[in-house]
Amino acid sequence: MNLGEIMKKNSDIWGLSLESWVAGAVALGSSQKSSGKLAQAHILPGKSAKIPKACETILKSWQKDFFAKKSPAFQMFEVESGPLFLLHPLLASGESELDAALKNSTRARFRDALGHLLQAAERAEVGALEIHFDADMELVSAGLVGLEIAAYKYKRTRKREPLKMALQVFNKGRAVPLKAVESAVNLGRGVNVARHLTNVPANDLNPETCANAVREIFAGSAVKVDVWDEARLKKEKMNLHVAVGQGAVVPPRLVHLKYRPKSGGKGKPVAIVGKGITFDTGGVNLKPSSGMRIMKKDMGGAAAVIGLFVWAEGVGLKVPLDGYLALAENSVDAHSFRPGDIITARSGQTVEIHNTDAEGRLVLADAMDVAVTAVDGPRALIDIATLTGAIKGALGASLAGLFSNDSKLSKALHQASQSVGDMVWPMPLYQMYRSQISSPFADVVNCSDGFGGAITAALFLETYAKKMPWAHLDIYAWRDSAEGAWSESGGSGQGVQLLAEYLESL
Ligand code: BES
Ligand code: ZN
Ligand code: ZN
């Protein structure tokens, strides 16, 4: 299956099939779409939950146990009508004392609980699933996002076989309108698009095939796609971007995504720049085997931007957006750039290369310069990038580092991250560390060997934001193991939910 075919716009292969969602009025039992077992799920606490007598006693004992131990927030029963699932997301693990500092969001609990439900239903070979909530719509939506995220499987998507399970959702005893379901699921779809692109290996995904995939995803939509090839990058004096890609067989590209709402857009656009290194060998400063193993994910920032635009277009976001994907492959070759090379950035700054493995900040610097100097310039600039190993050391895999020159933007992103459960933590742009990236030969070096690698990387980028309110997200973009709604390891779509939540708050 070629990538282009997989990327066809509106394809319903990312997670659940669009046909999975049964319109509210149709009872599942009578639906033609359902084959296999019919199952029910109740999301507790719920006044409207009609729990069959048969399992009430079991539930009582279970609940006692459950409240005492805070253990399983999830249970499956076999009743006459078929499997019955009971979930209590609010009692999901993570409510320990330590949460006083940083809580797992309630929405994340619903998302993860419903993600577990889908996996359990799949294991139980359920053909049709009726889900009953008794919660705010915001939490119902979060649950639906979790269902969609859990339905994504790399192999299934590759073979174009979406999970077929008829689903019907009720809240407080009433069917949730299909429109509401669609808009929630759309966010899960954006996350899954990012996950899938991150998972596609570098022998299939390079700057050219990635740009083509983006064209296909947005063909005929409200998102306009403009691709700059290497000749154009040279013309634009994007010498840093060109240098990073010059050792690869497939030359680098910059993809510009432009989304303008159909009517009544709110204010100036927000620009989002994604690091799109389709494979990072480290270049001449070659990475060791262990460090290189999963470097197909080094375009996870660009993948998040693509997923975000899928979401924005799908929900008809009111905020205008510009996305820039800085695509290149950092390869080892006689043409590769080297340590000591001095390269002039698009902004005019001279950069001495200290280490060719610090390539992400180079492609981002030129792409950020394009974003801030655009005629239809943005009100704010956000970059998202798998930039440093150091941030993973400091914050772990699920917390992204948030750096910003603007406290309002930083607070808004932090707030959005907490409420949606796509976590970030603010990090300092400590100016004293700038001395670590000074060069005797140029305006700056691209990195240092010193401590605080995530900070010096962010300081390097800060210059290219000029005076623009700017935030930098240093992400991992990957899950080393399946967890929560993420039913398999691999590309995580980190940042899509966060940015969607932030943009909705504007
Ligand atoms: N893509 C890597 C960063 C990375 C490594 C992200 C591992 C996630 C997991 C980036 O291009 C890189 O190699 N950064 C170097 C910078 C160093 C040479 C200053 C790093 O973090 O080691
Ligand atoms: Zn690198
Ligand atoms: Zn990299």
Coordinates of C-alpha atoms and ligand atoms in Angstrom, one line a residue:
M1 CA 0.0 0.0 0.0
N2 CA 1.6 3.3 -1.0
L3 CA 1.7 6.1 1.4
G4 CA -0.3 8.4 -0.8
E5 CA -3.2 5.9 -0.9
I6 CA -3.1 5.6 2.9
M7 CA -3.1 9.4 3.2
K8 CA -6.3 10.0 1.1
K9 CA -8.3 12.8 2.7
N10 CA -11.1 11.9 5.0
S11 CA -10.1 8.3 4.9
D12 CA -11.6 6.6 7.9
I13 CA -8.8 4.3 8.5
W14 CA -6.9 6.0 11.3
G15 CA -8.9 4.5 14.1
L16 CA -12.5 3.6 14.0
S17 CA -14.4 3.5 10.8
L18 CA -16.7 6.5 10.4
E19 CA -19.5 4.1 9.8
S20 CA -18.9 2.7 13.3
W21 CA -21.0 5.4 14.9
V22 CA -24.6 4.4 14.9
A23 CA -27.0 7.3 14.8
G24 CA -28.7 7.9 18.1
A25 CA -32.2 6.9 16.9
V26 CA -31.1 3.4 15.8
A27 CA -31.1 0.8 18.5
L28 CA -28.0 -1.2 18.3
G29 CA -29.7 -4.6 18.6
S30 CA -31.6 -4.0 15.4
S31 CA -28.7 -2.4 13.6
Q32 CA -27.6 -4.1 10.4
K33 CA -24.1 -3.0 11.1
S34 CA -23.6 -5.0 14.2
S35 CA -22.3 -8.5 13.9
G36 CA -21.0 -10.5 16.8
K37 CA -21.7 -9.9 20.5
L38 CA -23.7 -6.9 21.7
A39 CA -22.1 -5.3 24.8
Q40 CA -22.9 -2.5 27.1
A41 CA -20.7 -0.2 29.1
H42 CA -21.6 2.1 31.9
I43 CA -19.4 4.9 32.9
L44 CA -19.7 5.5 36.7
P45 CA -20.8 7.3 38.7
G46 CA -24.0 7.3 36.9
K47 CA -27.6 7.8 38.1
S48 CA -29.0 6.6 34.8
A49 CA -26.9 3.4 34.7
K50 CA -29.3 0.5 34.4
I51 CA -27.3 -2.2 35.9
P52 CA -28.8 -5.7 35.6
K53 CA -29.9 -7.2 38.9
A54 CA -27.6 -10.2 38.2
C55 CA -24.4 -8.2 38.8
E56 CA -25.6 -5.7 41.4
T57 CA -24.4 -7.9 44.2
I58 CA -21.1 -8.5 42.5
L59 CA -20.8 -4.8 41.9
K60 CA -21.5 -4.0 45.6
S61 CA -18.7 -6.2 46.8
W62 CA -16.5 -5.1 44.0
Q63 CA -17.2 -1.4 44.9
K64 CA -16.3 -1.9 48.5
D65 CA -13.1 -3.4 47.5
F66 CA -12.6 -0.9 44.9
F67 CA -13.1 2.1 47.1
A68 CA -10.8 0.6 49.8
K69 CA -8.0 -0.3 47.4
K70 CA -8.6 2.2 44.6
S71 CA -7.7 -0.7 42.5
P72 CA -9.4 -1.6 39.3
A73 CA -11.5 1.2 37.9
F74 CA -12.7 -1.2 35.3
Q75 CA -14.5 -4.5 35.4
M76 CA -16.2 -6.8 32.8
F77 CA -19.1 -9.0 33.7
E78 CA -20.8 -11.7 31.6
V79 CA -24.5 -11.2 31.8
E80 CA -27.4 -12.7 29.9
S81 CA -27.4 -10.0 27.2
G82 CA -23.7 -10.3 26.7
P83 CA -20.6 -8.6 28.1
L84 CA -21.2 -5.7 30.5
F85 CA -18.4 -3.3 31.3
L86 CA -18.3 -1.0 34.3
L87 CA -15.8 1.8 34.4
H88 CA -15.1 4.5 37.0
P89 CA -12.6 6.9 35.4
L90 CA -12.6 9.2 38.3
L91 CA -11.1 6.5 40.4
A92 CA -8.5 5.6 37.9
S93 CA -5.0 5.3 39.3
G94 CA -3.1 8.5 39.7
E95 CA -5.0 10.0 42.6
S96 CA -2.1 9.7 45.0
E97 CA -0.9 12.4 47.3
L98 CA 1.8 13.3 44.8
D99 CA -0.9 14.6 42.5
A100 CA -1.0 17.7 44.6
A101 CA 1.8 19.1 42.5
L102 CA 0.7 18.0 39.0
K103 CA -2.6 16.2 38.5
N104 CA -3.6 13.9 35.8
S105 CA -6.5 15.8 34.2
T106 CA -10.1 14.5 34.6
R107 CA -10.4 14.5 30.9
A108 CA -7.3 12.4 30.5
R109 CA -8.9 9.9 32.9
F110 CA -12.0 9.6 30.8
R111 CA -9.9 9.4 27.6
D112 CA -7.7 6.6 29.0
A113 CA -10.6 4.7 30.7
L114 CA -12.6 4.6 27.4
G115 CA -9.5 3.6 25.5
H116 CA -9.2 0.6 27.9
L117 CA -12.8 -0.1 27.3
L118 CA -12.4 -0.3 23.5
Q119 CA -9.4 -2.7 23.9
A120 CA -11.3 -4.9 26.3
A121 CA -14.3 -5.0 24.0
E122 CA -12.1 -5.9 21.1
R123 CA -10.5 -8.8 23.1
A124 CA -14.0 -10.0 24.1
E125 CA -14.9 -9.9 20.3
V126 CA -17.7 -7.5 20.8
G127 CA -19.4 -6.5 17.5
A128 CA -21.6 -3.7 18.9
L129 CA -21.1 -1.6 21.9
E130 CA -23.5 0.7 23.7
I131 CA -21.8 3.2 26.0
H132 CA -23.7 5.0 28.7
F133 CA -22.2 8.1 30.3
D134 CA -23.6 10.3 33.1
A135 CA -21.2 13.2 32.9
D136 CA -20.5 16.7 31.4
M137 CA -20.2 16.7 27.6
E138 CA -16.6 17.8 28.0
L139 CA -15.9 14.5 29.7
V140 CA -18.0 12.5 27.2
S141 CA -16.0 14.1 24.4
A142 CA -12.7 13.2 26.1
G143 CA -13.9 9.6 26.4
L144 CA -14.7 9.5 22.7
V145 CA -11.3 10.8 21.9
G146 CA -9.9 7.9 23.9
L147 CA -12.0 5.4 21.9
E148 CA -10.6 6.7 18.6
I149 CA -7.0 6.8 19.9
A150 CA -7.3 3.2 21.2
A151 CA -8.7 2.0 17.8
Y152 CA -5.5 3.0 16.0
K153 CA -3.2 0.1 15.1
Y154 CA -0.3 0.6 12.8
K155 CA -0.7 -2.6 10.9
R156 CA -4.4 -2.2 10.5
T157 CA -4.0 1.3 9.1
R158 CA -1.3 0.1 6.7
K159 CA -3.7 -2.6 5.4
R160 CA -6.6 -0.1 5.3
E161 CA -8.7 -2.2 7.7
P162 CA -10.3 0.0 10.3
L163 CA -11.7 -1.6 13.4
K164 CA -15.3 -2.5 12.7
M165 CA -17.4 -2.2 15.8
A166 CA -20.8 -0.5 15.9
L167 CA -20.9 2.1 18.6
Q168 CA -23.7 4.0 20.2
V169 CA -23.2 6.6 22.8
F170 CA -25.7 7.8 25.4
N171 CA -25.3 10.6 28.0
K172 CA -27.7 10.9 30.9
G173 CA -30.0 8.4 29.2
R174 CA -30.1 10.2 25.8
A175 CA -28.3 9.4 22.6
V176 CA -25.4 11.7 22.0
P177 CA -26.0 13.4 18.6
L178 CA -23.8 12.1 15.8
K179 CA -22.5 15.6 15.2
A180 CA -21.1 15.9 18.7
V181 CA -19.6 12.4 18.4
E182 CA -18.0 13.4 15.1
S183 CA -16.4 16.6 16.5
A184 CA -14.9 14.7 19.4
V185 CA -13.7 11.8 17.4
N186 CA -12.1 14.3 15.0
L187 CA -9.5 15.2 17.6
G188 CA -8.6 11.6 18.1
R189 CA -8.2 11.3 14.4
G190 CA -5.8 14.3 14.4
V191 CA -3.8 12.5 17.0
N192 CA -3.8 9.3 15.0
V193 CA -2.7 11.0 11.8
A194 CA 0.3 12.3 13.7
R195 CA 1.0 8.9 15.2
H196 CA 0.8 7.1 11.9
L197 CA 3.1 9.5 10.1
T198 CA 5.6 9.2 12.9
N199 CA 5.4 5.4 12.7
V200 CA 5.9 5.2 8.9
P201 CA 9.6 4.3 8.5
A202 CA 12.2 6.5 6.8
N203 CA 12.4 4.2 3.8
D204 CA 8.8 5.2 3.0
L205 CA 8.7 8.6 4.5
N206 CA 11.2 11.2 3.3
P207 CA 10.9 14.9 2.7
E208 CA 9.4 14.3 -0.7
T209 CA 6.9 11.5 0.2
C210 CA 5.9 13.4 3.3
A211 CA 5.2 16.6 1.3
N212 CA 3.1 14.5 -1.2
A213 CA 1.2 12.9 1.6
V214 CA 0.4 16.3 3.1
R215 CA -0.9 17.4 -0.4
E216 CA -3.1 14.3 -0.5
I217 CA -4.4 14.7 3.0
F218 CA -5.6 18.3 2.3
A219 CA -6.5 18.0 -1.3
G220 CA -9.8 19.9 -1.9
S221 CA -10.0 21.1 1.7
A222 CA -9.8 24.5 3.4
V223 CA -6.1 23.9 4.0
K224 CA -3.8 25.2 1.2
V225 CA -0.5 23.4 0.8
D226 CA 2.6 25.1 -0.7
V227 CA 5.8 23.1 -1.0
W228 CA 9.2 24.7 -1.4
D229 CA 11.8 22.5 -3.0
E230 CA 15.6 22.7 -2.5
A231 CA 16.0 25.3 -5.3
R232 CA 13.4 27.5 -3.6
L233 CA 15.1 27.0 -0.2
K234 CA 18.4 28.2 -1.7
K235 CA 16.7 31.2 -3.3
E236 CA 15.2 32.0 0.1
K237 CA 18.7 31.8 1.6
M238 CA 17.6 29.0 4.0
N239 CA 21.2 27.8 4.1
L240 CA 20.8 26.1 7.5
H241 CA 17.9 24.0 6.3
V242 CA 19.7 23.2 3.1
A243 CA 22.9 22.2 5.0
V244 CA 21.1 19.7 7.2
G245 CA 19.5 18.0 4.2
Q246 CA 22.5 18.1 1.8
G247 CA 23.9 14.6 2.7
A248 CA 20.6 12.8 1.9
V249 CA 19.5 11.3 -1.5
V250 CA 16.1 13.1 -1.2
P251 CA 16.6 16.9 -0.8
P252 CA 14.9 18.9 1.9
R253 CA 11.6 20.7 1.7
L254 CA 9.6 23.3 3.5
V255 CA 5.8 22.7 3.5
H256 CA 3.6 25.7 4.2
L257 CA 0.1 24.8 5.4
K258 CA -2.4 27.7 5.3
Y259 CA -5.8 27.4 7.0
R260 CA -8.2 30.3 6.9
P261 CA -11.7 29.9 8.4
K262 CA -14.6 30.1 5.9
S263 CA -16.1 33.1 7.6
G264 CA -15.3 35.4 10.4
G265 CA -11.8 34.3 11.4
K266 CA -10.6 35.6 14.7
G267 CA -7.6 37.9 14.4
K268 CA -4.2 37.3 12.9
P269 CA -3.0 33.8 12.3
V270 CA -1.1 31.6 14.8
A271 CA 2.0 30.1 13.2
I272 CA 3.2 26.7 14.1
V273 CA 6.5 25.3 13.0
G274 CA 7.3 21.6 13.2
K275 CA 10.7 19.8 13.1
G276 CA 10.5 17.3 10.3
I277 CA 13.7 15.3 10.3
T278 CA 12.5 12.1 8.6
F279 CA 15.6 10.3 9.9
D280 CA 18.3 11.5 12.2
T281 CA 21.6 9.6 11.9
G282 CA 23.3 12.4 13.7
G283 CA 25.2 13.2 10.4
V284 CA 29.0 13.2 10.5
N285 CA 28.7 13.2 14.3
L286 CA 27.0 9.8 14.0
K287 CA 24.7 8.7 16.7
P288 CA 25.5 5.4 18.5
S289 CA 23.2 2.5 17.4
S290 CA 20.9 2.7 20.5
G291 CA 20.4 6.4 20.0
M292 CA 19.6 6.0 16.3
R293 CA 17.2 3.1 16.6
I294 CA 13.9 5.1 16.7
M295 CA 15.1 8.3 14.9
K296 CA 12.4 7.8 12.3
K297 CA 10.3 9.7 14.9
D298 CA 12.4 12.8 14.5
M299 CA 9.6 14.3 12.4
G300 CA 7.2 14.0 15.3
G301 CA 6.9 17.8 15.5
A302 CA 5.9 18.1 11.9
A303 CA 3.5 15.1 12.3
A304 CA 1.8 16.9 15.2
V305 CA 1.4 20.0 13.0
I306 CA -0.2 17.9 10.3
G307 CA -2.5 16.2 12.8
L308 CA -3.4 19.6 14.2
F309 CA -4.5 20.9 10.8
V310 CA -6.5 17.7 10.2
W311 CA -8.4 18.5 13.4
A312 CA -8.7 22.3 12.7
E313 CA -10.1 21.7 9.2
G314 CA -12.4 19.0 10.5
V315 CA -13.9 21.2 13.2
G316 CA -13.9 24.4 11.2
L317 CA -11.7 26.2 13.7
K318 CA -12.3 29.9 13.9
V319 CA -8.6 30.9 14.3
P320 CA -6.5 31.3 11.1
L321 CA -3.4 29.1 11.1
D322 CA -0.1 28.9 9.3
G323 CA 1.9 25.7 9.6
Y324 CA 5.5 25.2 8.5
L325 CA 7.0 21.7 8.2
A326 CA 10.8 21.9 8.1
L327 CA 11.5 18.6 6.3
A328 CA 15.0 17.1 5.8
E329 CA 16.9 13.9 6.3
N330 CA 20.1 14.2 8.4
S331 CA 22.3 11.7 6.6
V332 CA 26.0 10.7 6.5
D333 CA 27.6 11.2 3.1
A334 CA 30.5 13.0 1.3
H335 CA 28.1 15.9 0.8
S336 CA 27.1 16.1 4.4
F337 CA 27.8 19.3 6.4
R338 CA 30.5 19.0 9.0
P339 CA 31.6 20.3 12.4
G340 CA 33.3 23.6 12.0
D341 CA 31.3 24.6 8.9
I342 CA 30.1 28.2 9.1
I343 CA 26.7 28.8 7.6
T344 CA 24.6 31.9 7.2
A345 CA 21.0 31.6 8.3
R346 CA 18.1 33.1 6.4
S347 CA 18.0 35.8 9.1
G348 CA 21.6 36.8 8.3
Q349 CA 23.2 35.3 11.5
T350 CA 26.3 33.2 11.0
V351 CA 26.2 29.8 12.7
E352 CA 29.2 27.6 13.4
I353 CA 28.4 23.9 13.5
H354 CA 29.7 22.4 16.7
N355 CA 27.8 19.1 16.2
T356 CA 25.9 17.9 13.2
D357 CA 23.5 16.0 15.5
A358 CA 22.0 19.3 16.7
E359 CA 20.3 19.6 13.3
G360 CA 16.7 20.2 14.5
R361 CA 17.4 23.8 15.7
L362 CA 19.0 24.6 12.3
V363 CA 16.0 23.7 10.2
L364 CA 13.7 25.3 12.7
A365 CA 15.7 28.5 12.8
D366 CA 15.2 29.1 9.0
A367 CA 11.5 28.0 9.1
M368 CA 10.8 30.3 12.1
D369 CA 12.4 33.1 10.1
V370 CA 10.0 32.4 7.2
A371 CA 7.1 32.5 9.7
V372 CA 8.0 35.7 11.4
T373 CA 8.8 37.6 8.2
A374 CA 5.6 36.5 6.4
V375 CA 3.5 39.3 4.9
D376 CA 0.4 38.0 6.6
G377 CA 2.5 37.8 9.8
P378 CA 1.3 35.8 12.9
R379 CA 0.3 37.1 16.3
A380 CA 2.2 34.2 17.9
L381 CA 4.7 31.6 16.9
I382 CA 4.9 28.1 18.4
D383 CA 7.5 25.5 17.4
I384 CA 7.2 21.8 18.2
A385 CA 10.2 19.5 18.0
T386 CA 11.9 16.3 19.1
L387 CA 14.8 18.6 19.8
T388 CA 16.9 17.2 22.6
G389 CA 17.6 14.1 24.5
A390 CA 18.2 16.3 27.5
I391 CA 14.5 17.2 28.0
K392 CA 13.7 13.5 28.2
G393 CA 16.3 13.2 30.9
A394 CA 14.8 16.1 32.8
L395 CA 11.0 15.6 32.4
G396 CA 10.6 12.0 31.1
A397 CA 8.7 10.9 28.0
S398 CA 5.2 12.3 28.7
L399 CA 6.0 15.8 29.9
A400 CA 7.1 18.1 27.1
G401 CA 9.4 21.0 27.9
L402 CA 7.7 24.4 27.4
F403 CA 10.0 27.4 26.8
S404 CA 8.6 30.9 26.0
N405 CA 9.5 34.5 25.8
D406 CA 5.9 35.5 26.6
S407 CA 4.3 34.7 29.9
K408 CA 0.7 35.0 28.6
L409 CA 1.4 32.5 25.9
S410 CA 3.2 30.2 28.2
K411 CA 0.4 30.3 30.8
A412 CA -2.2 29.6 28.2
L413 CA -0.3 26.6 26.9
H414 CA 0.4 25.3 30.4
Q415 CA -3.3 25.7 31.3
A416 CA -4.4 24.0 28.1
S417 CA -2.0 21.1 28.7
Q418 CA -3.3 20.5 32.2
S419 CA -7.0 20.5 31.2
V420 CA -6.6 18.3 28.2
G421 CA -4.0 16.0 29.8
D422 CA -1.3 16.4 27.1
M423 CA 1.3 17.5 29.5
V424 CA 4.0 20.3 29.4
W425 CA 6.1 21.8 32.1
P426 CA 7.6 25.4 31.9
M427 CA 11.3 25.6 31.6
P428 CA 13.6 28.6 31.9
L429 CA 15.2 30.6 29.1
Y430 CA 18.2 31.3 31.4
Q431 CA 20.1 34.0 29.5
M432 CA 23.3 33.3 31.4
Y433 CA 23.7 30.0 29.6
R434 CA 24.0 31.9 26.3
S435 CA 27.7 32.1 26.8
Q436 CA 27.7 28.3 26.2
I437 CA 26.7 28.9 22.6
S438 CA 29.1 31.7 21.7
S439 CA 31.6 31.1 18.9
P440 CA 35.0 32.7 18.2
F441 CA 34.3 32.4 14.5
A442 CA 30.6 33.1 14.0
D443 CA 27.6 34.8 15.8
V444 CA 26.7 31.6 17.5
V445 CA 27.4 27.8 17.6
N446 CA 24.6 25.4 17.1
C447 CA 25.1 23.6 20.5
S448 CA 27.4 23.1 23.4
D449 CA 28.8 20.0 25.1
G450 CA 27.7 21.4 28.5
F451 CA 24.8 20.7 30.8
G452 CA 21.4 22.2 30.3
G453 CA 21.1 21.0 26.7
A454 CA 17.4 21.6 26.4
I455 CA 17.9 25.2 27.6
T456 CA 20.7 26.0 25.3
A457 CA 18.8 24.5 22.4
A458 CA 15.8 26.8 23.3
L459 CA 18.1 29.8 23.7
F460 CA 19.5 29.1 20.2
L461 CA 15.9 29.2 18.8
E462 CA 14.8 32.2 20.8
T463 CA 16.9 34.5 18.5
Y464 CA 14.9 33.5 15.4
A465 CA 11.5 34.4 17.0
K466 CA 12.8 38.0 17.0
K467 CA 10.2 40.1 18.9
M468 CA 7.3 37.7 18.3
P469 CA 5.5 36.1 21.2
W470 CA 7.0 32.6 20.9
A471 CA 6.8 29.2 22.6
H472 CA 8.9 26.2 22.0
L473 CA 7.7 22.6 22.8
D474 CA 10.5 20.1 23.2
I475 CA 8.6 16.8 22.8
Y476 CA 9.4 13.1 22.8
A477 CA 6.6 12.2 20.3
W478 CA 6.9 8.5 21.1
R479 CA 5.6 5.9 23.6
D480 CA 8.0 3.2 24.5
S481 CA 5.1 1.0 25.6
A482 CA 1.3 0.9 25.3
E483 CA -0.4 3.0 28.0
G484 CA -3.8 4.5 28.6
A485 CA -5.8 5.0 25.4
W486 CA -2.6 4.4 23.4
S487 CA -3.2 0.7 22.7
E488 CA 0.2 0.3 21.1
S489 CA 3.7 1.7 21.5
G490 CA 5.2 4.0 18.8
G491 CA 4.3 7.5 17.6
S492 CA 2.2 9.3 20.2
G493 CA 0.9 12.4 18.5
Q494 CA 2.2 14.4 21.5
G495 CA 1.1 18.0 21.3
V496 CA -1.9 17.7 19.0
Q497 CA -4.4 17.7 21.8
L498 CA -2.5 20.4 23.6
L499 CA -2.4 22.8 20.6
A500 CA -6.0 22.0 19.7
E501 CA -7.1 22.9 23.3
Y502 CA -5.0 26.1 23.2
L503 CA -6.4 27.2 19.9
E504 CA -9.9 26.6 21.0
S505 CA -9.3 28.8 24.1
L506 CA -8.4 31.8 21.9
Ligands
BES1 N1 16.6 14.2 17.5 C1 17.6 14.4 18.5 C2 17.0 14.6 19.9 C3 16.4 13.4 20.5 C4 17.2 12.3 20.9 C5 15.0 13.4 20.8 C6 16.6 11.3 21.5 C7 14.5 12.3 21.5 C8 15.2 11.2 21.8 C9 18.4 15.7 18.2 O1 18.5 16.0 16.9 C10 19.7 15.5 18.8 O2 20.4 14.6 18.4 N2 20.1 16.3 19.8 C11 21.3 16.1 20.5 C12 21.9 17.5 20.7 C13 23.3 17.5 21.1 C14 24.2 17.1 19.9 C15 23.7 18.8 21.5 C16 21.0 15.5 21.8 O3 20.0 15.8 22.4 O4 21.8 14.6 22.2
ZN2 ZN 20.2 15.1 16.0
ZN3 ZN 17.0 15.4 15.6

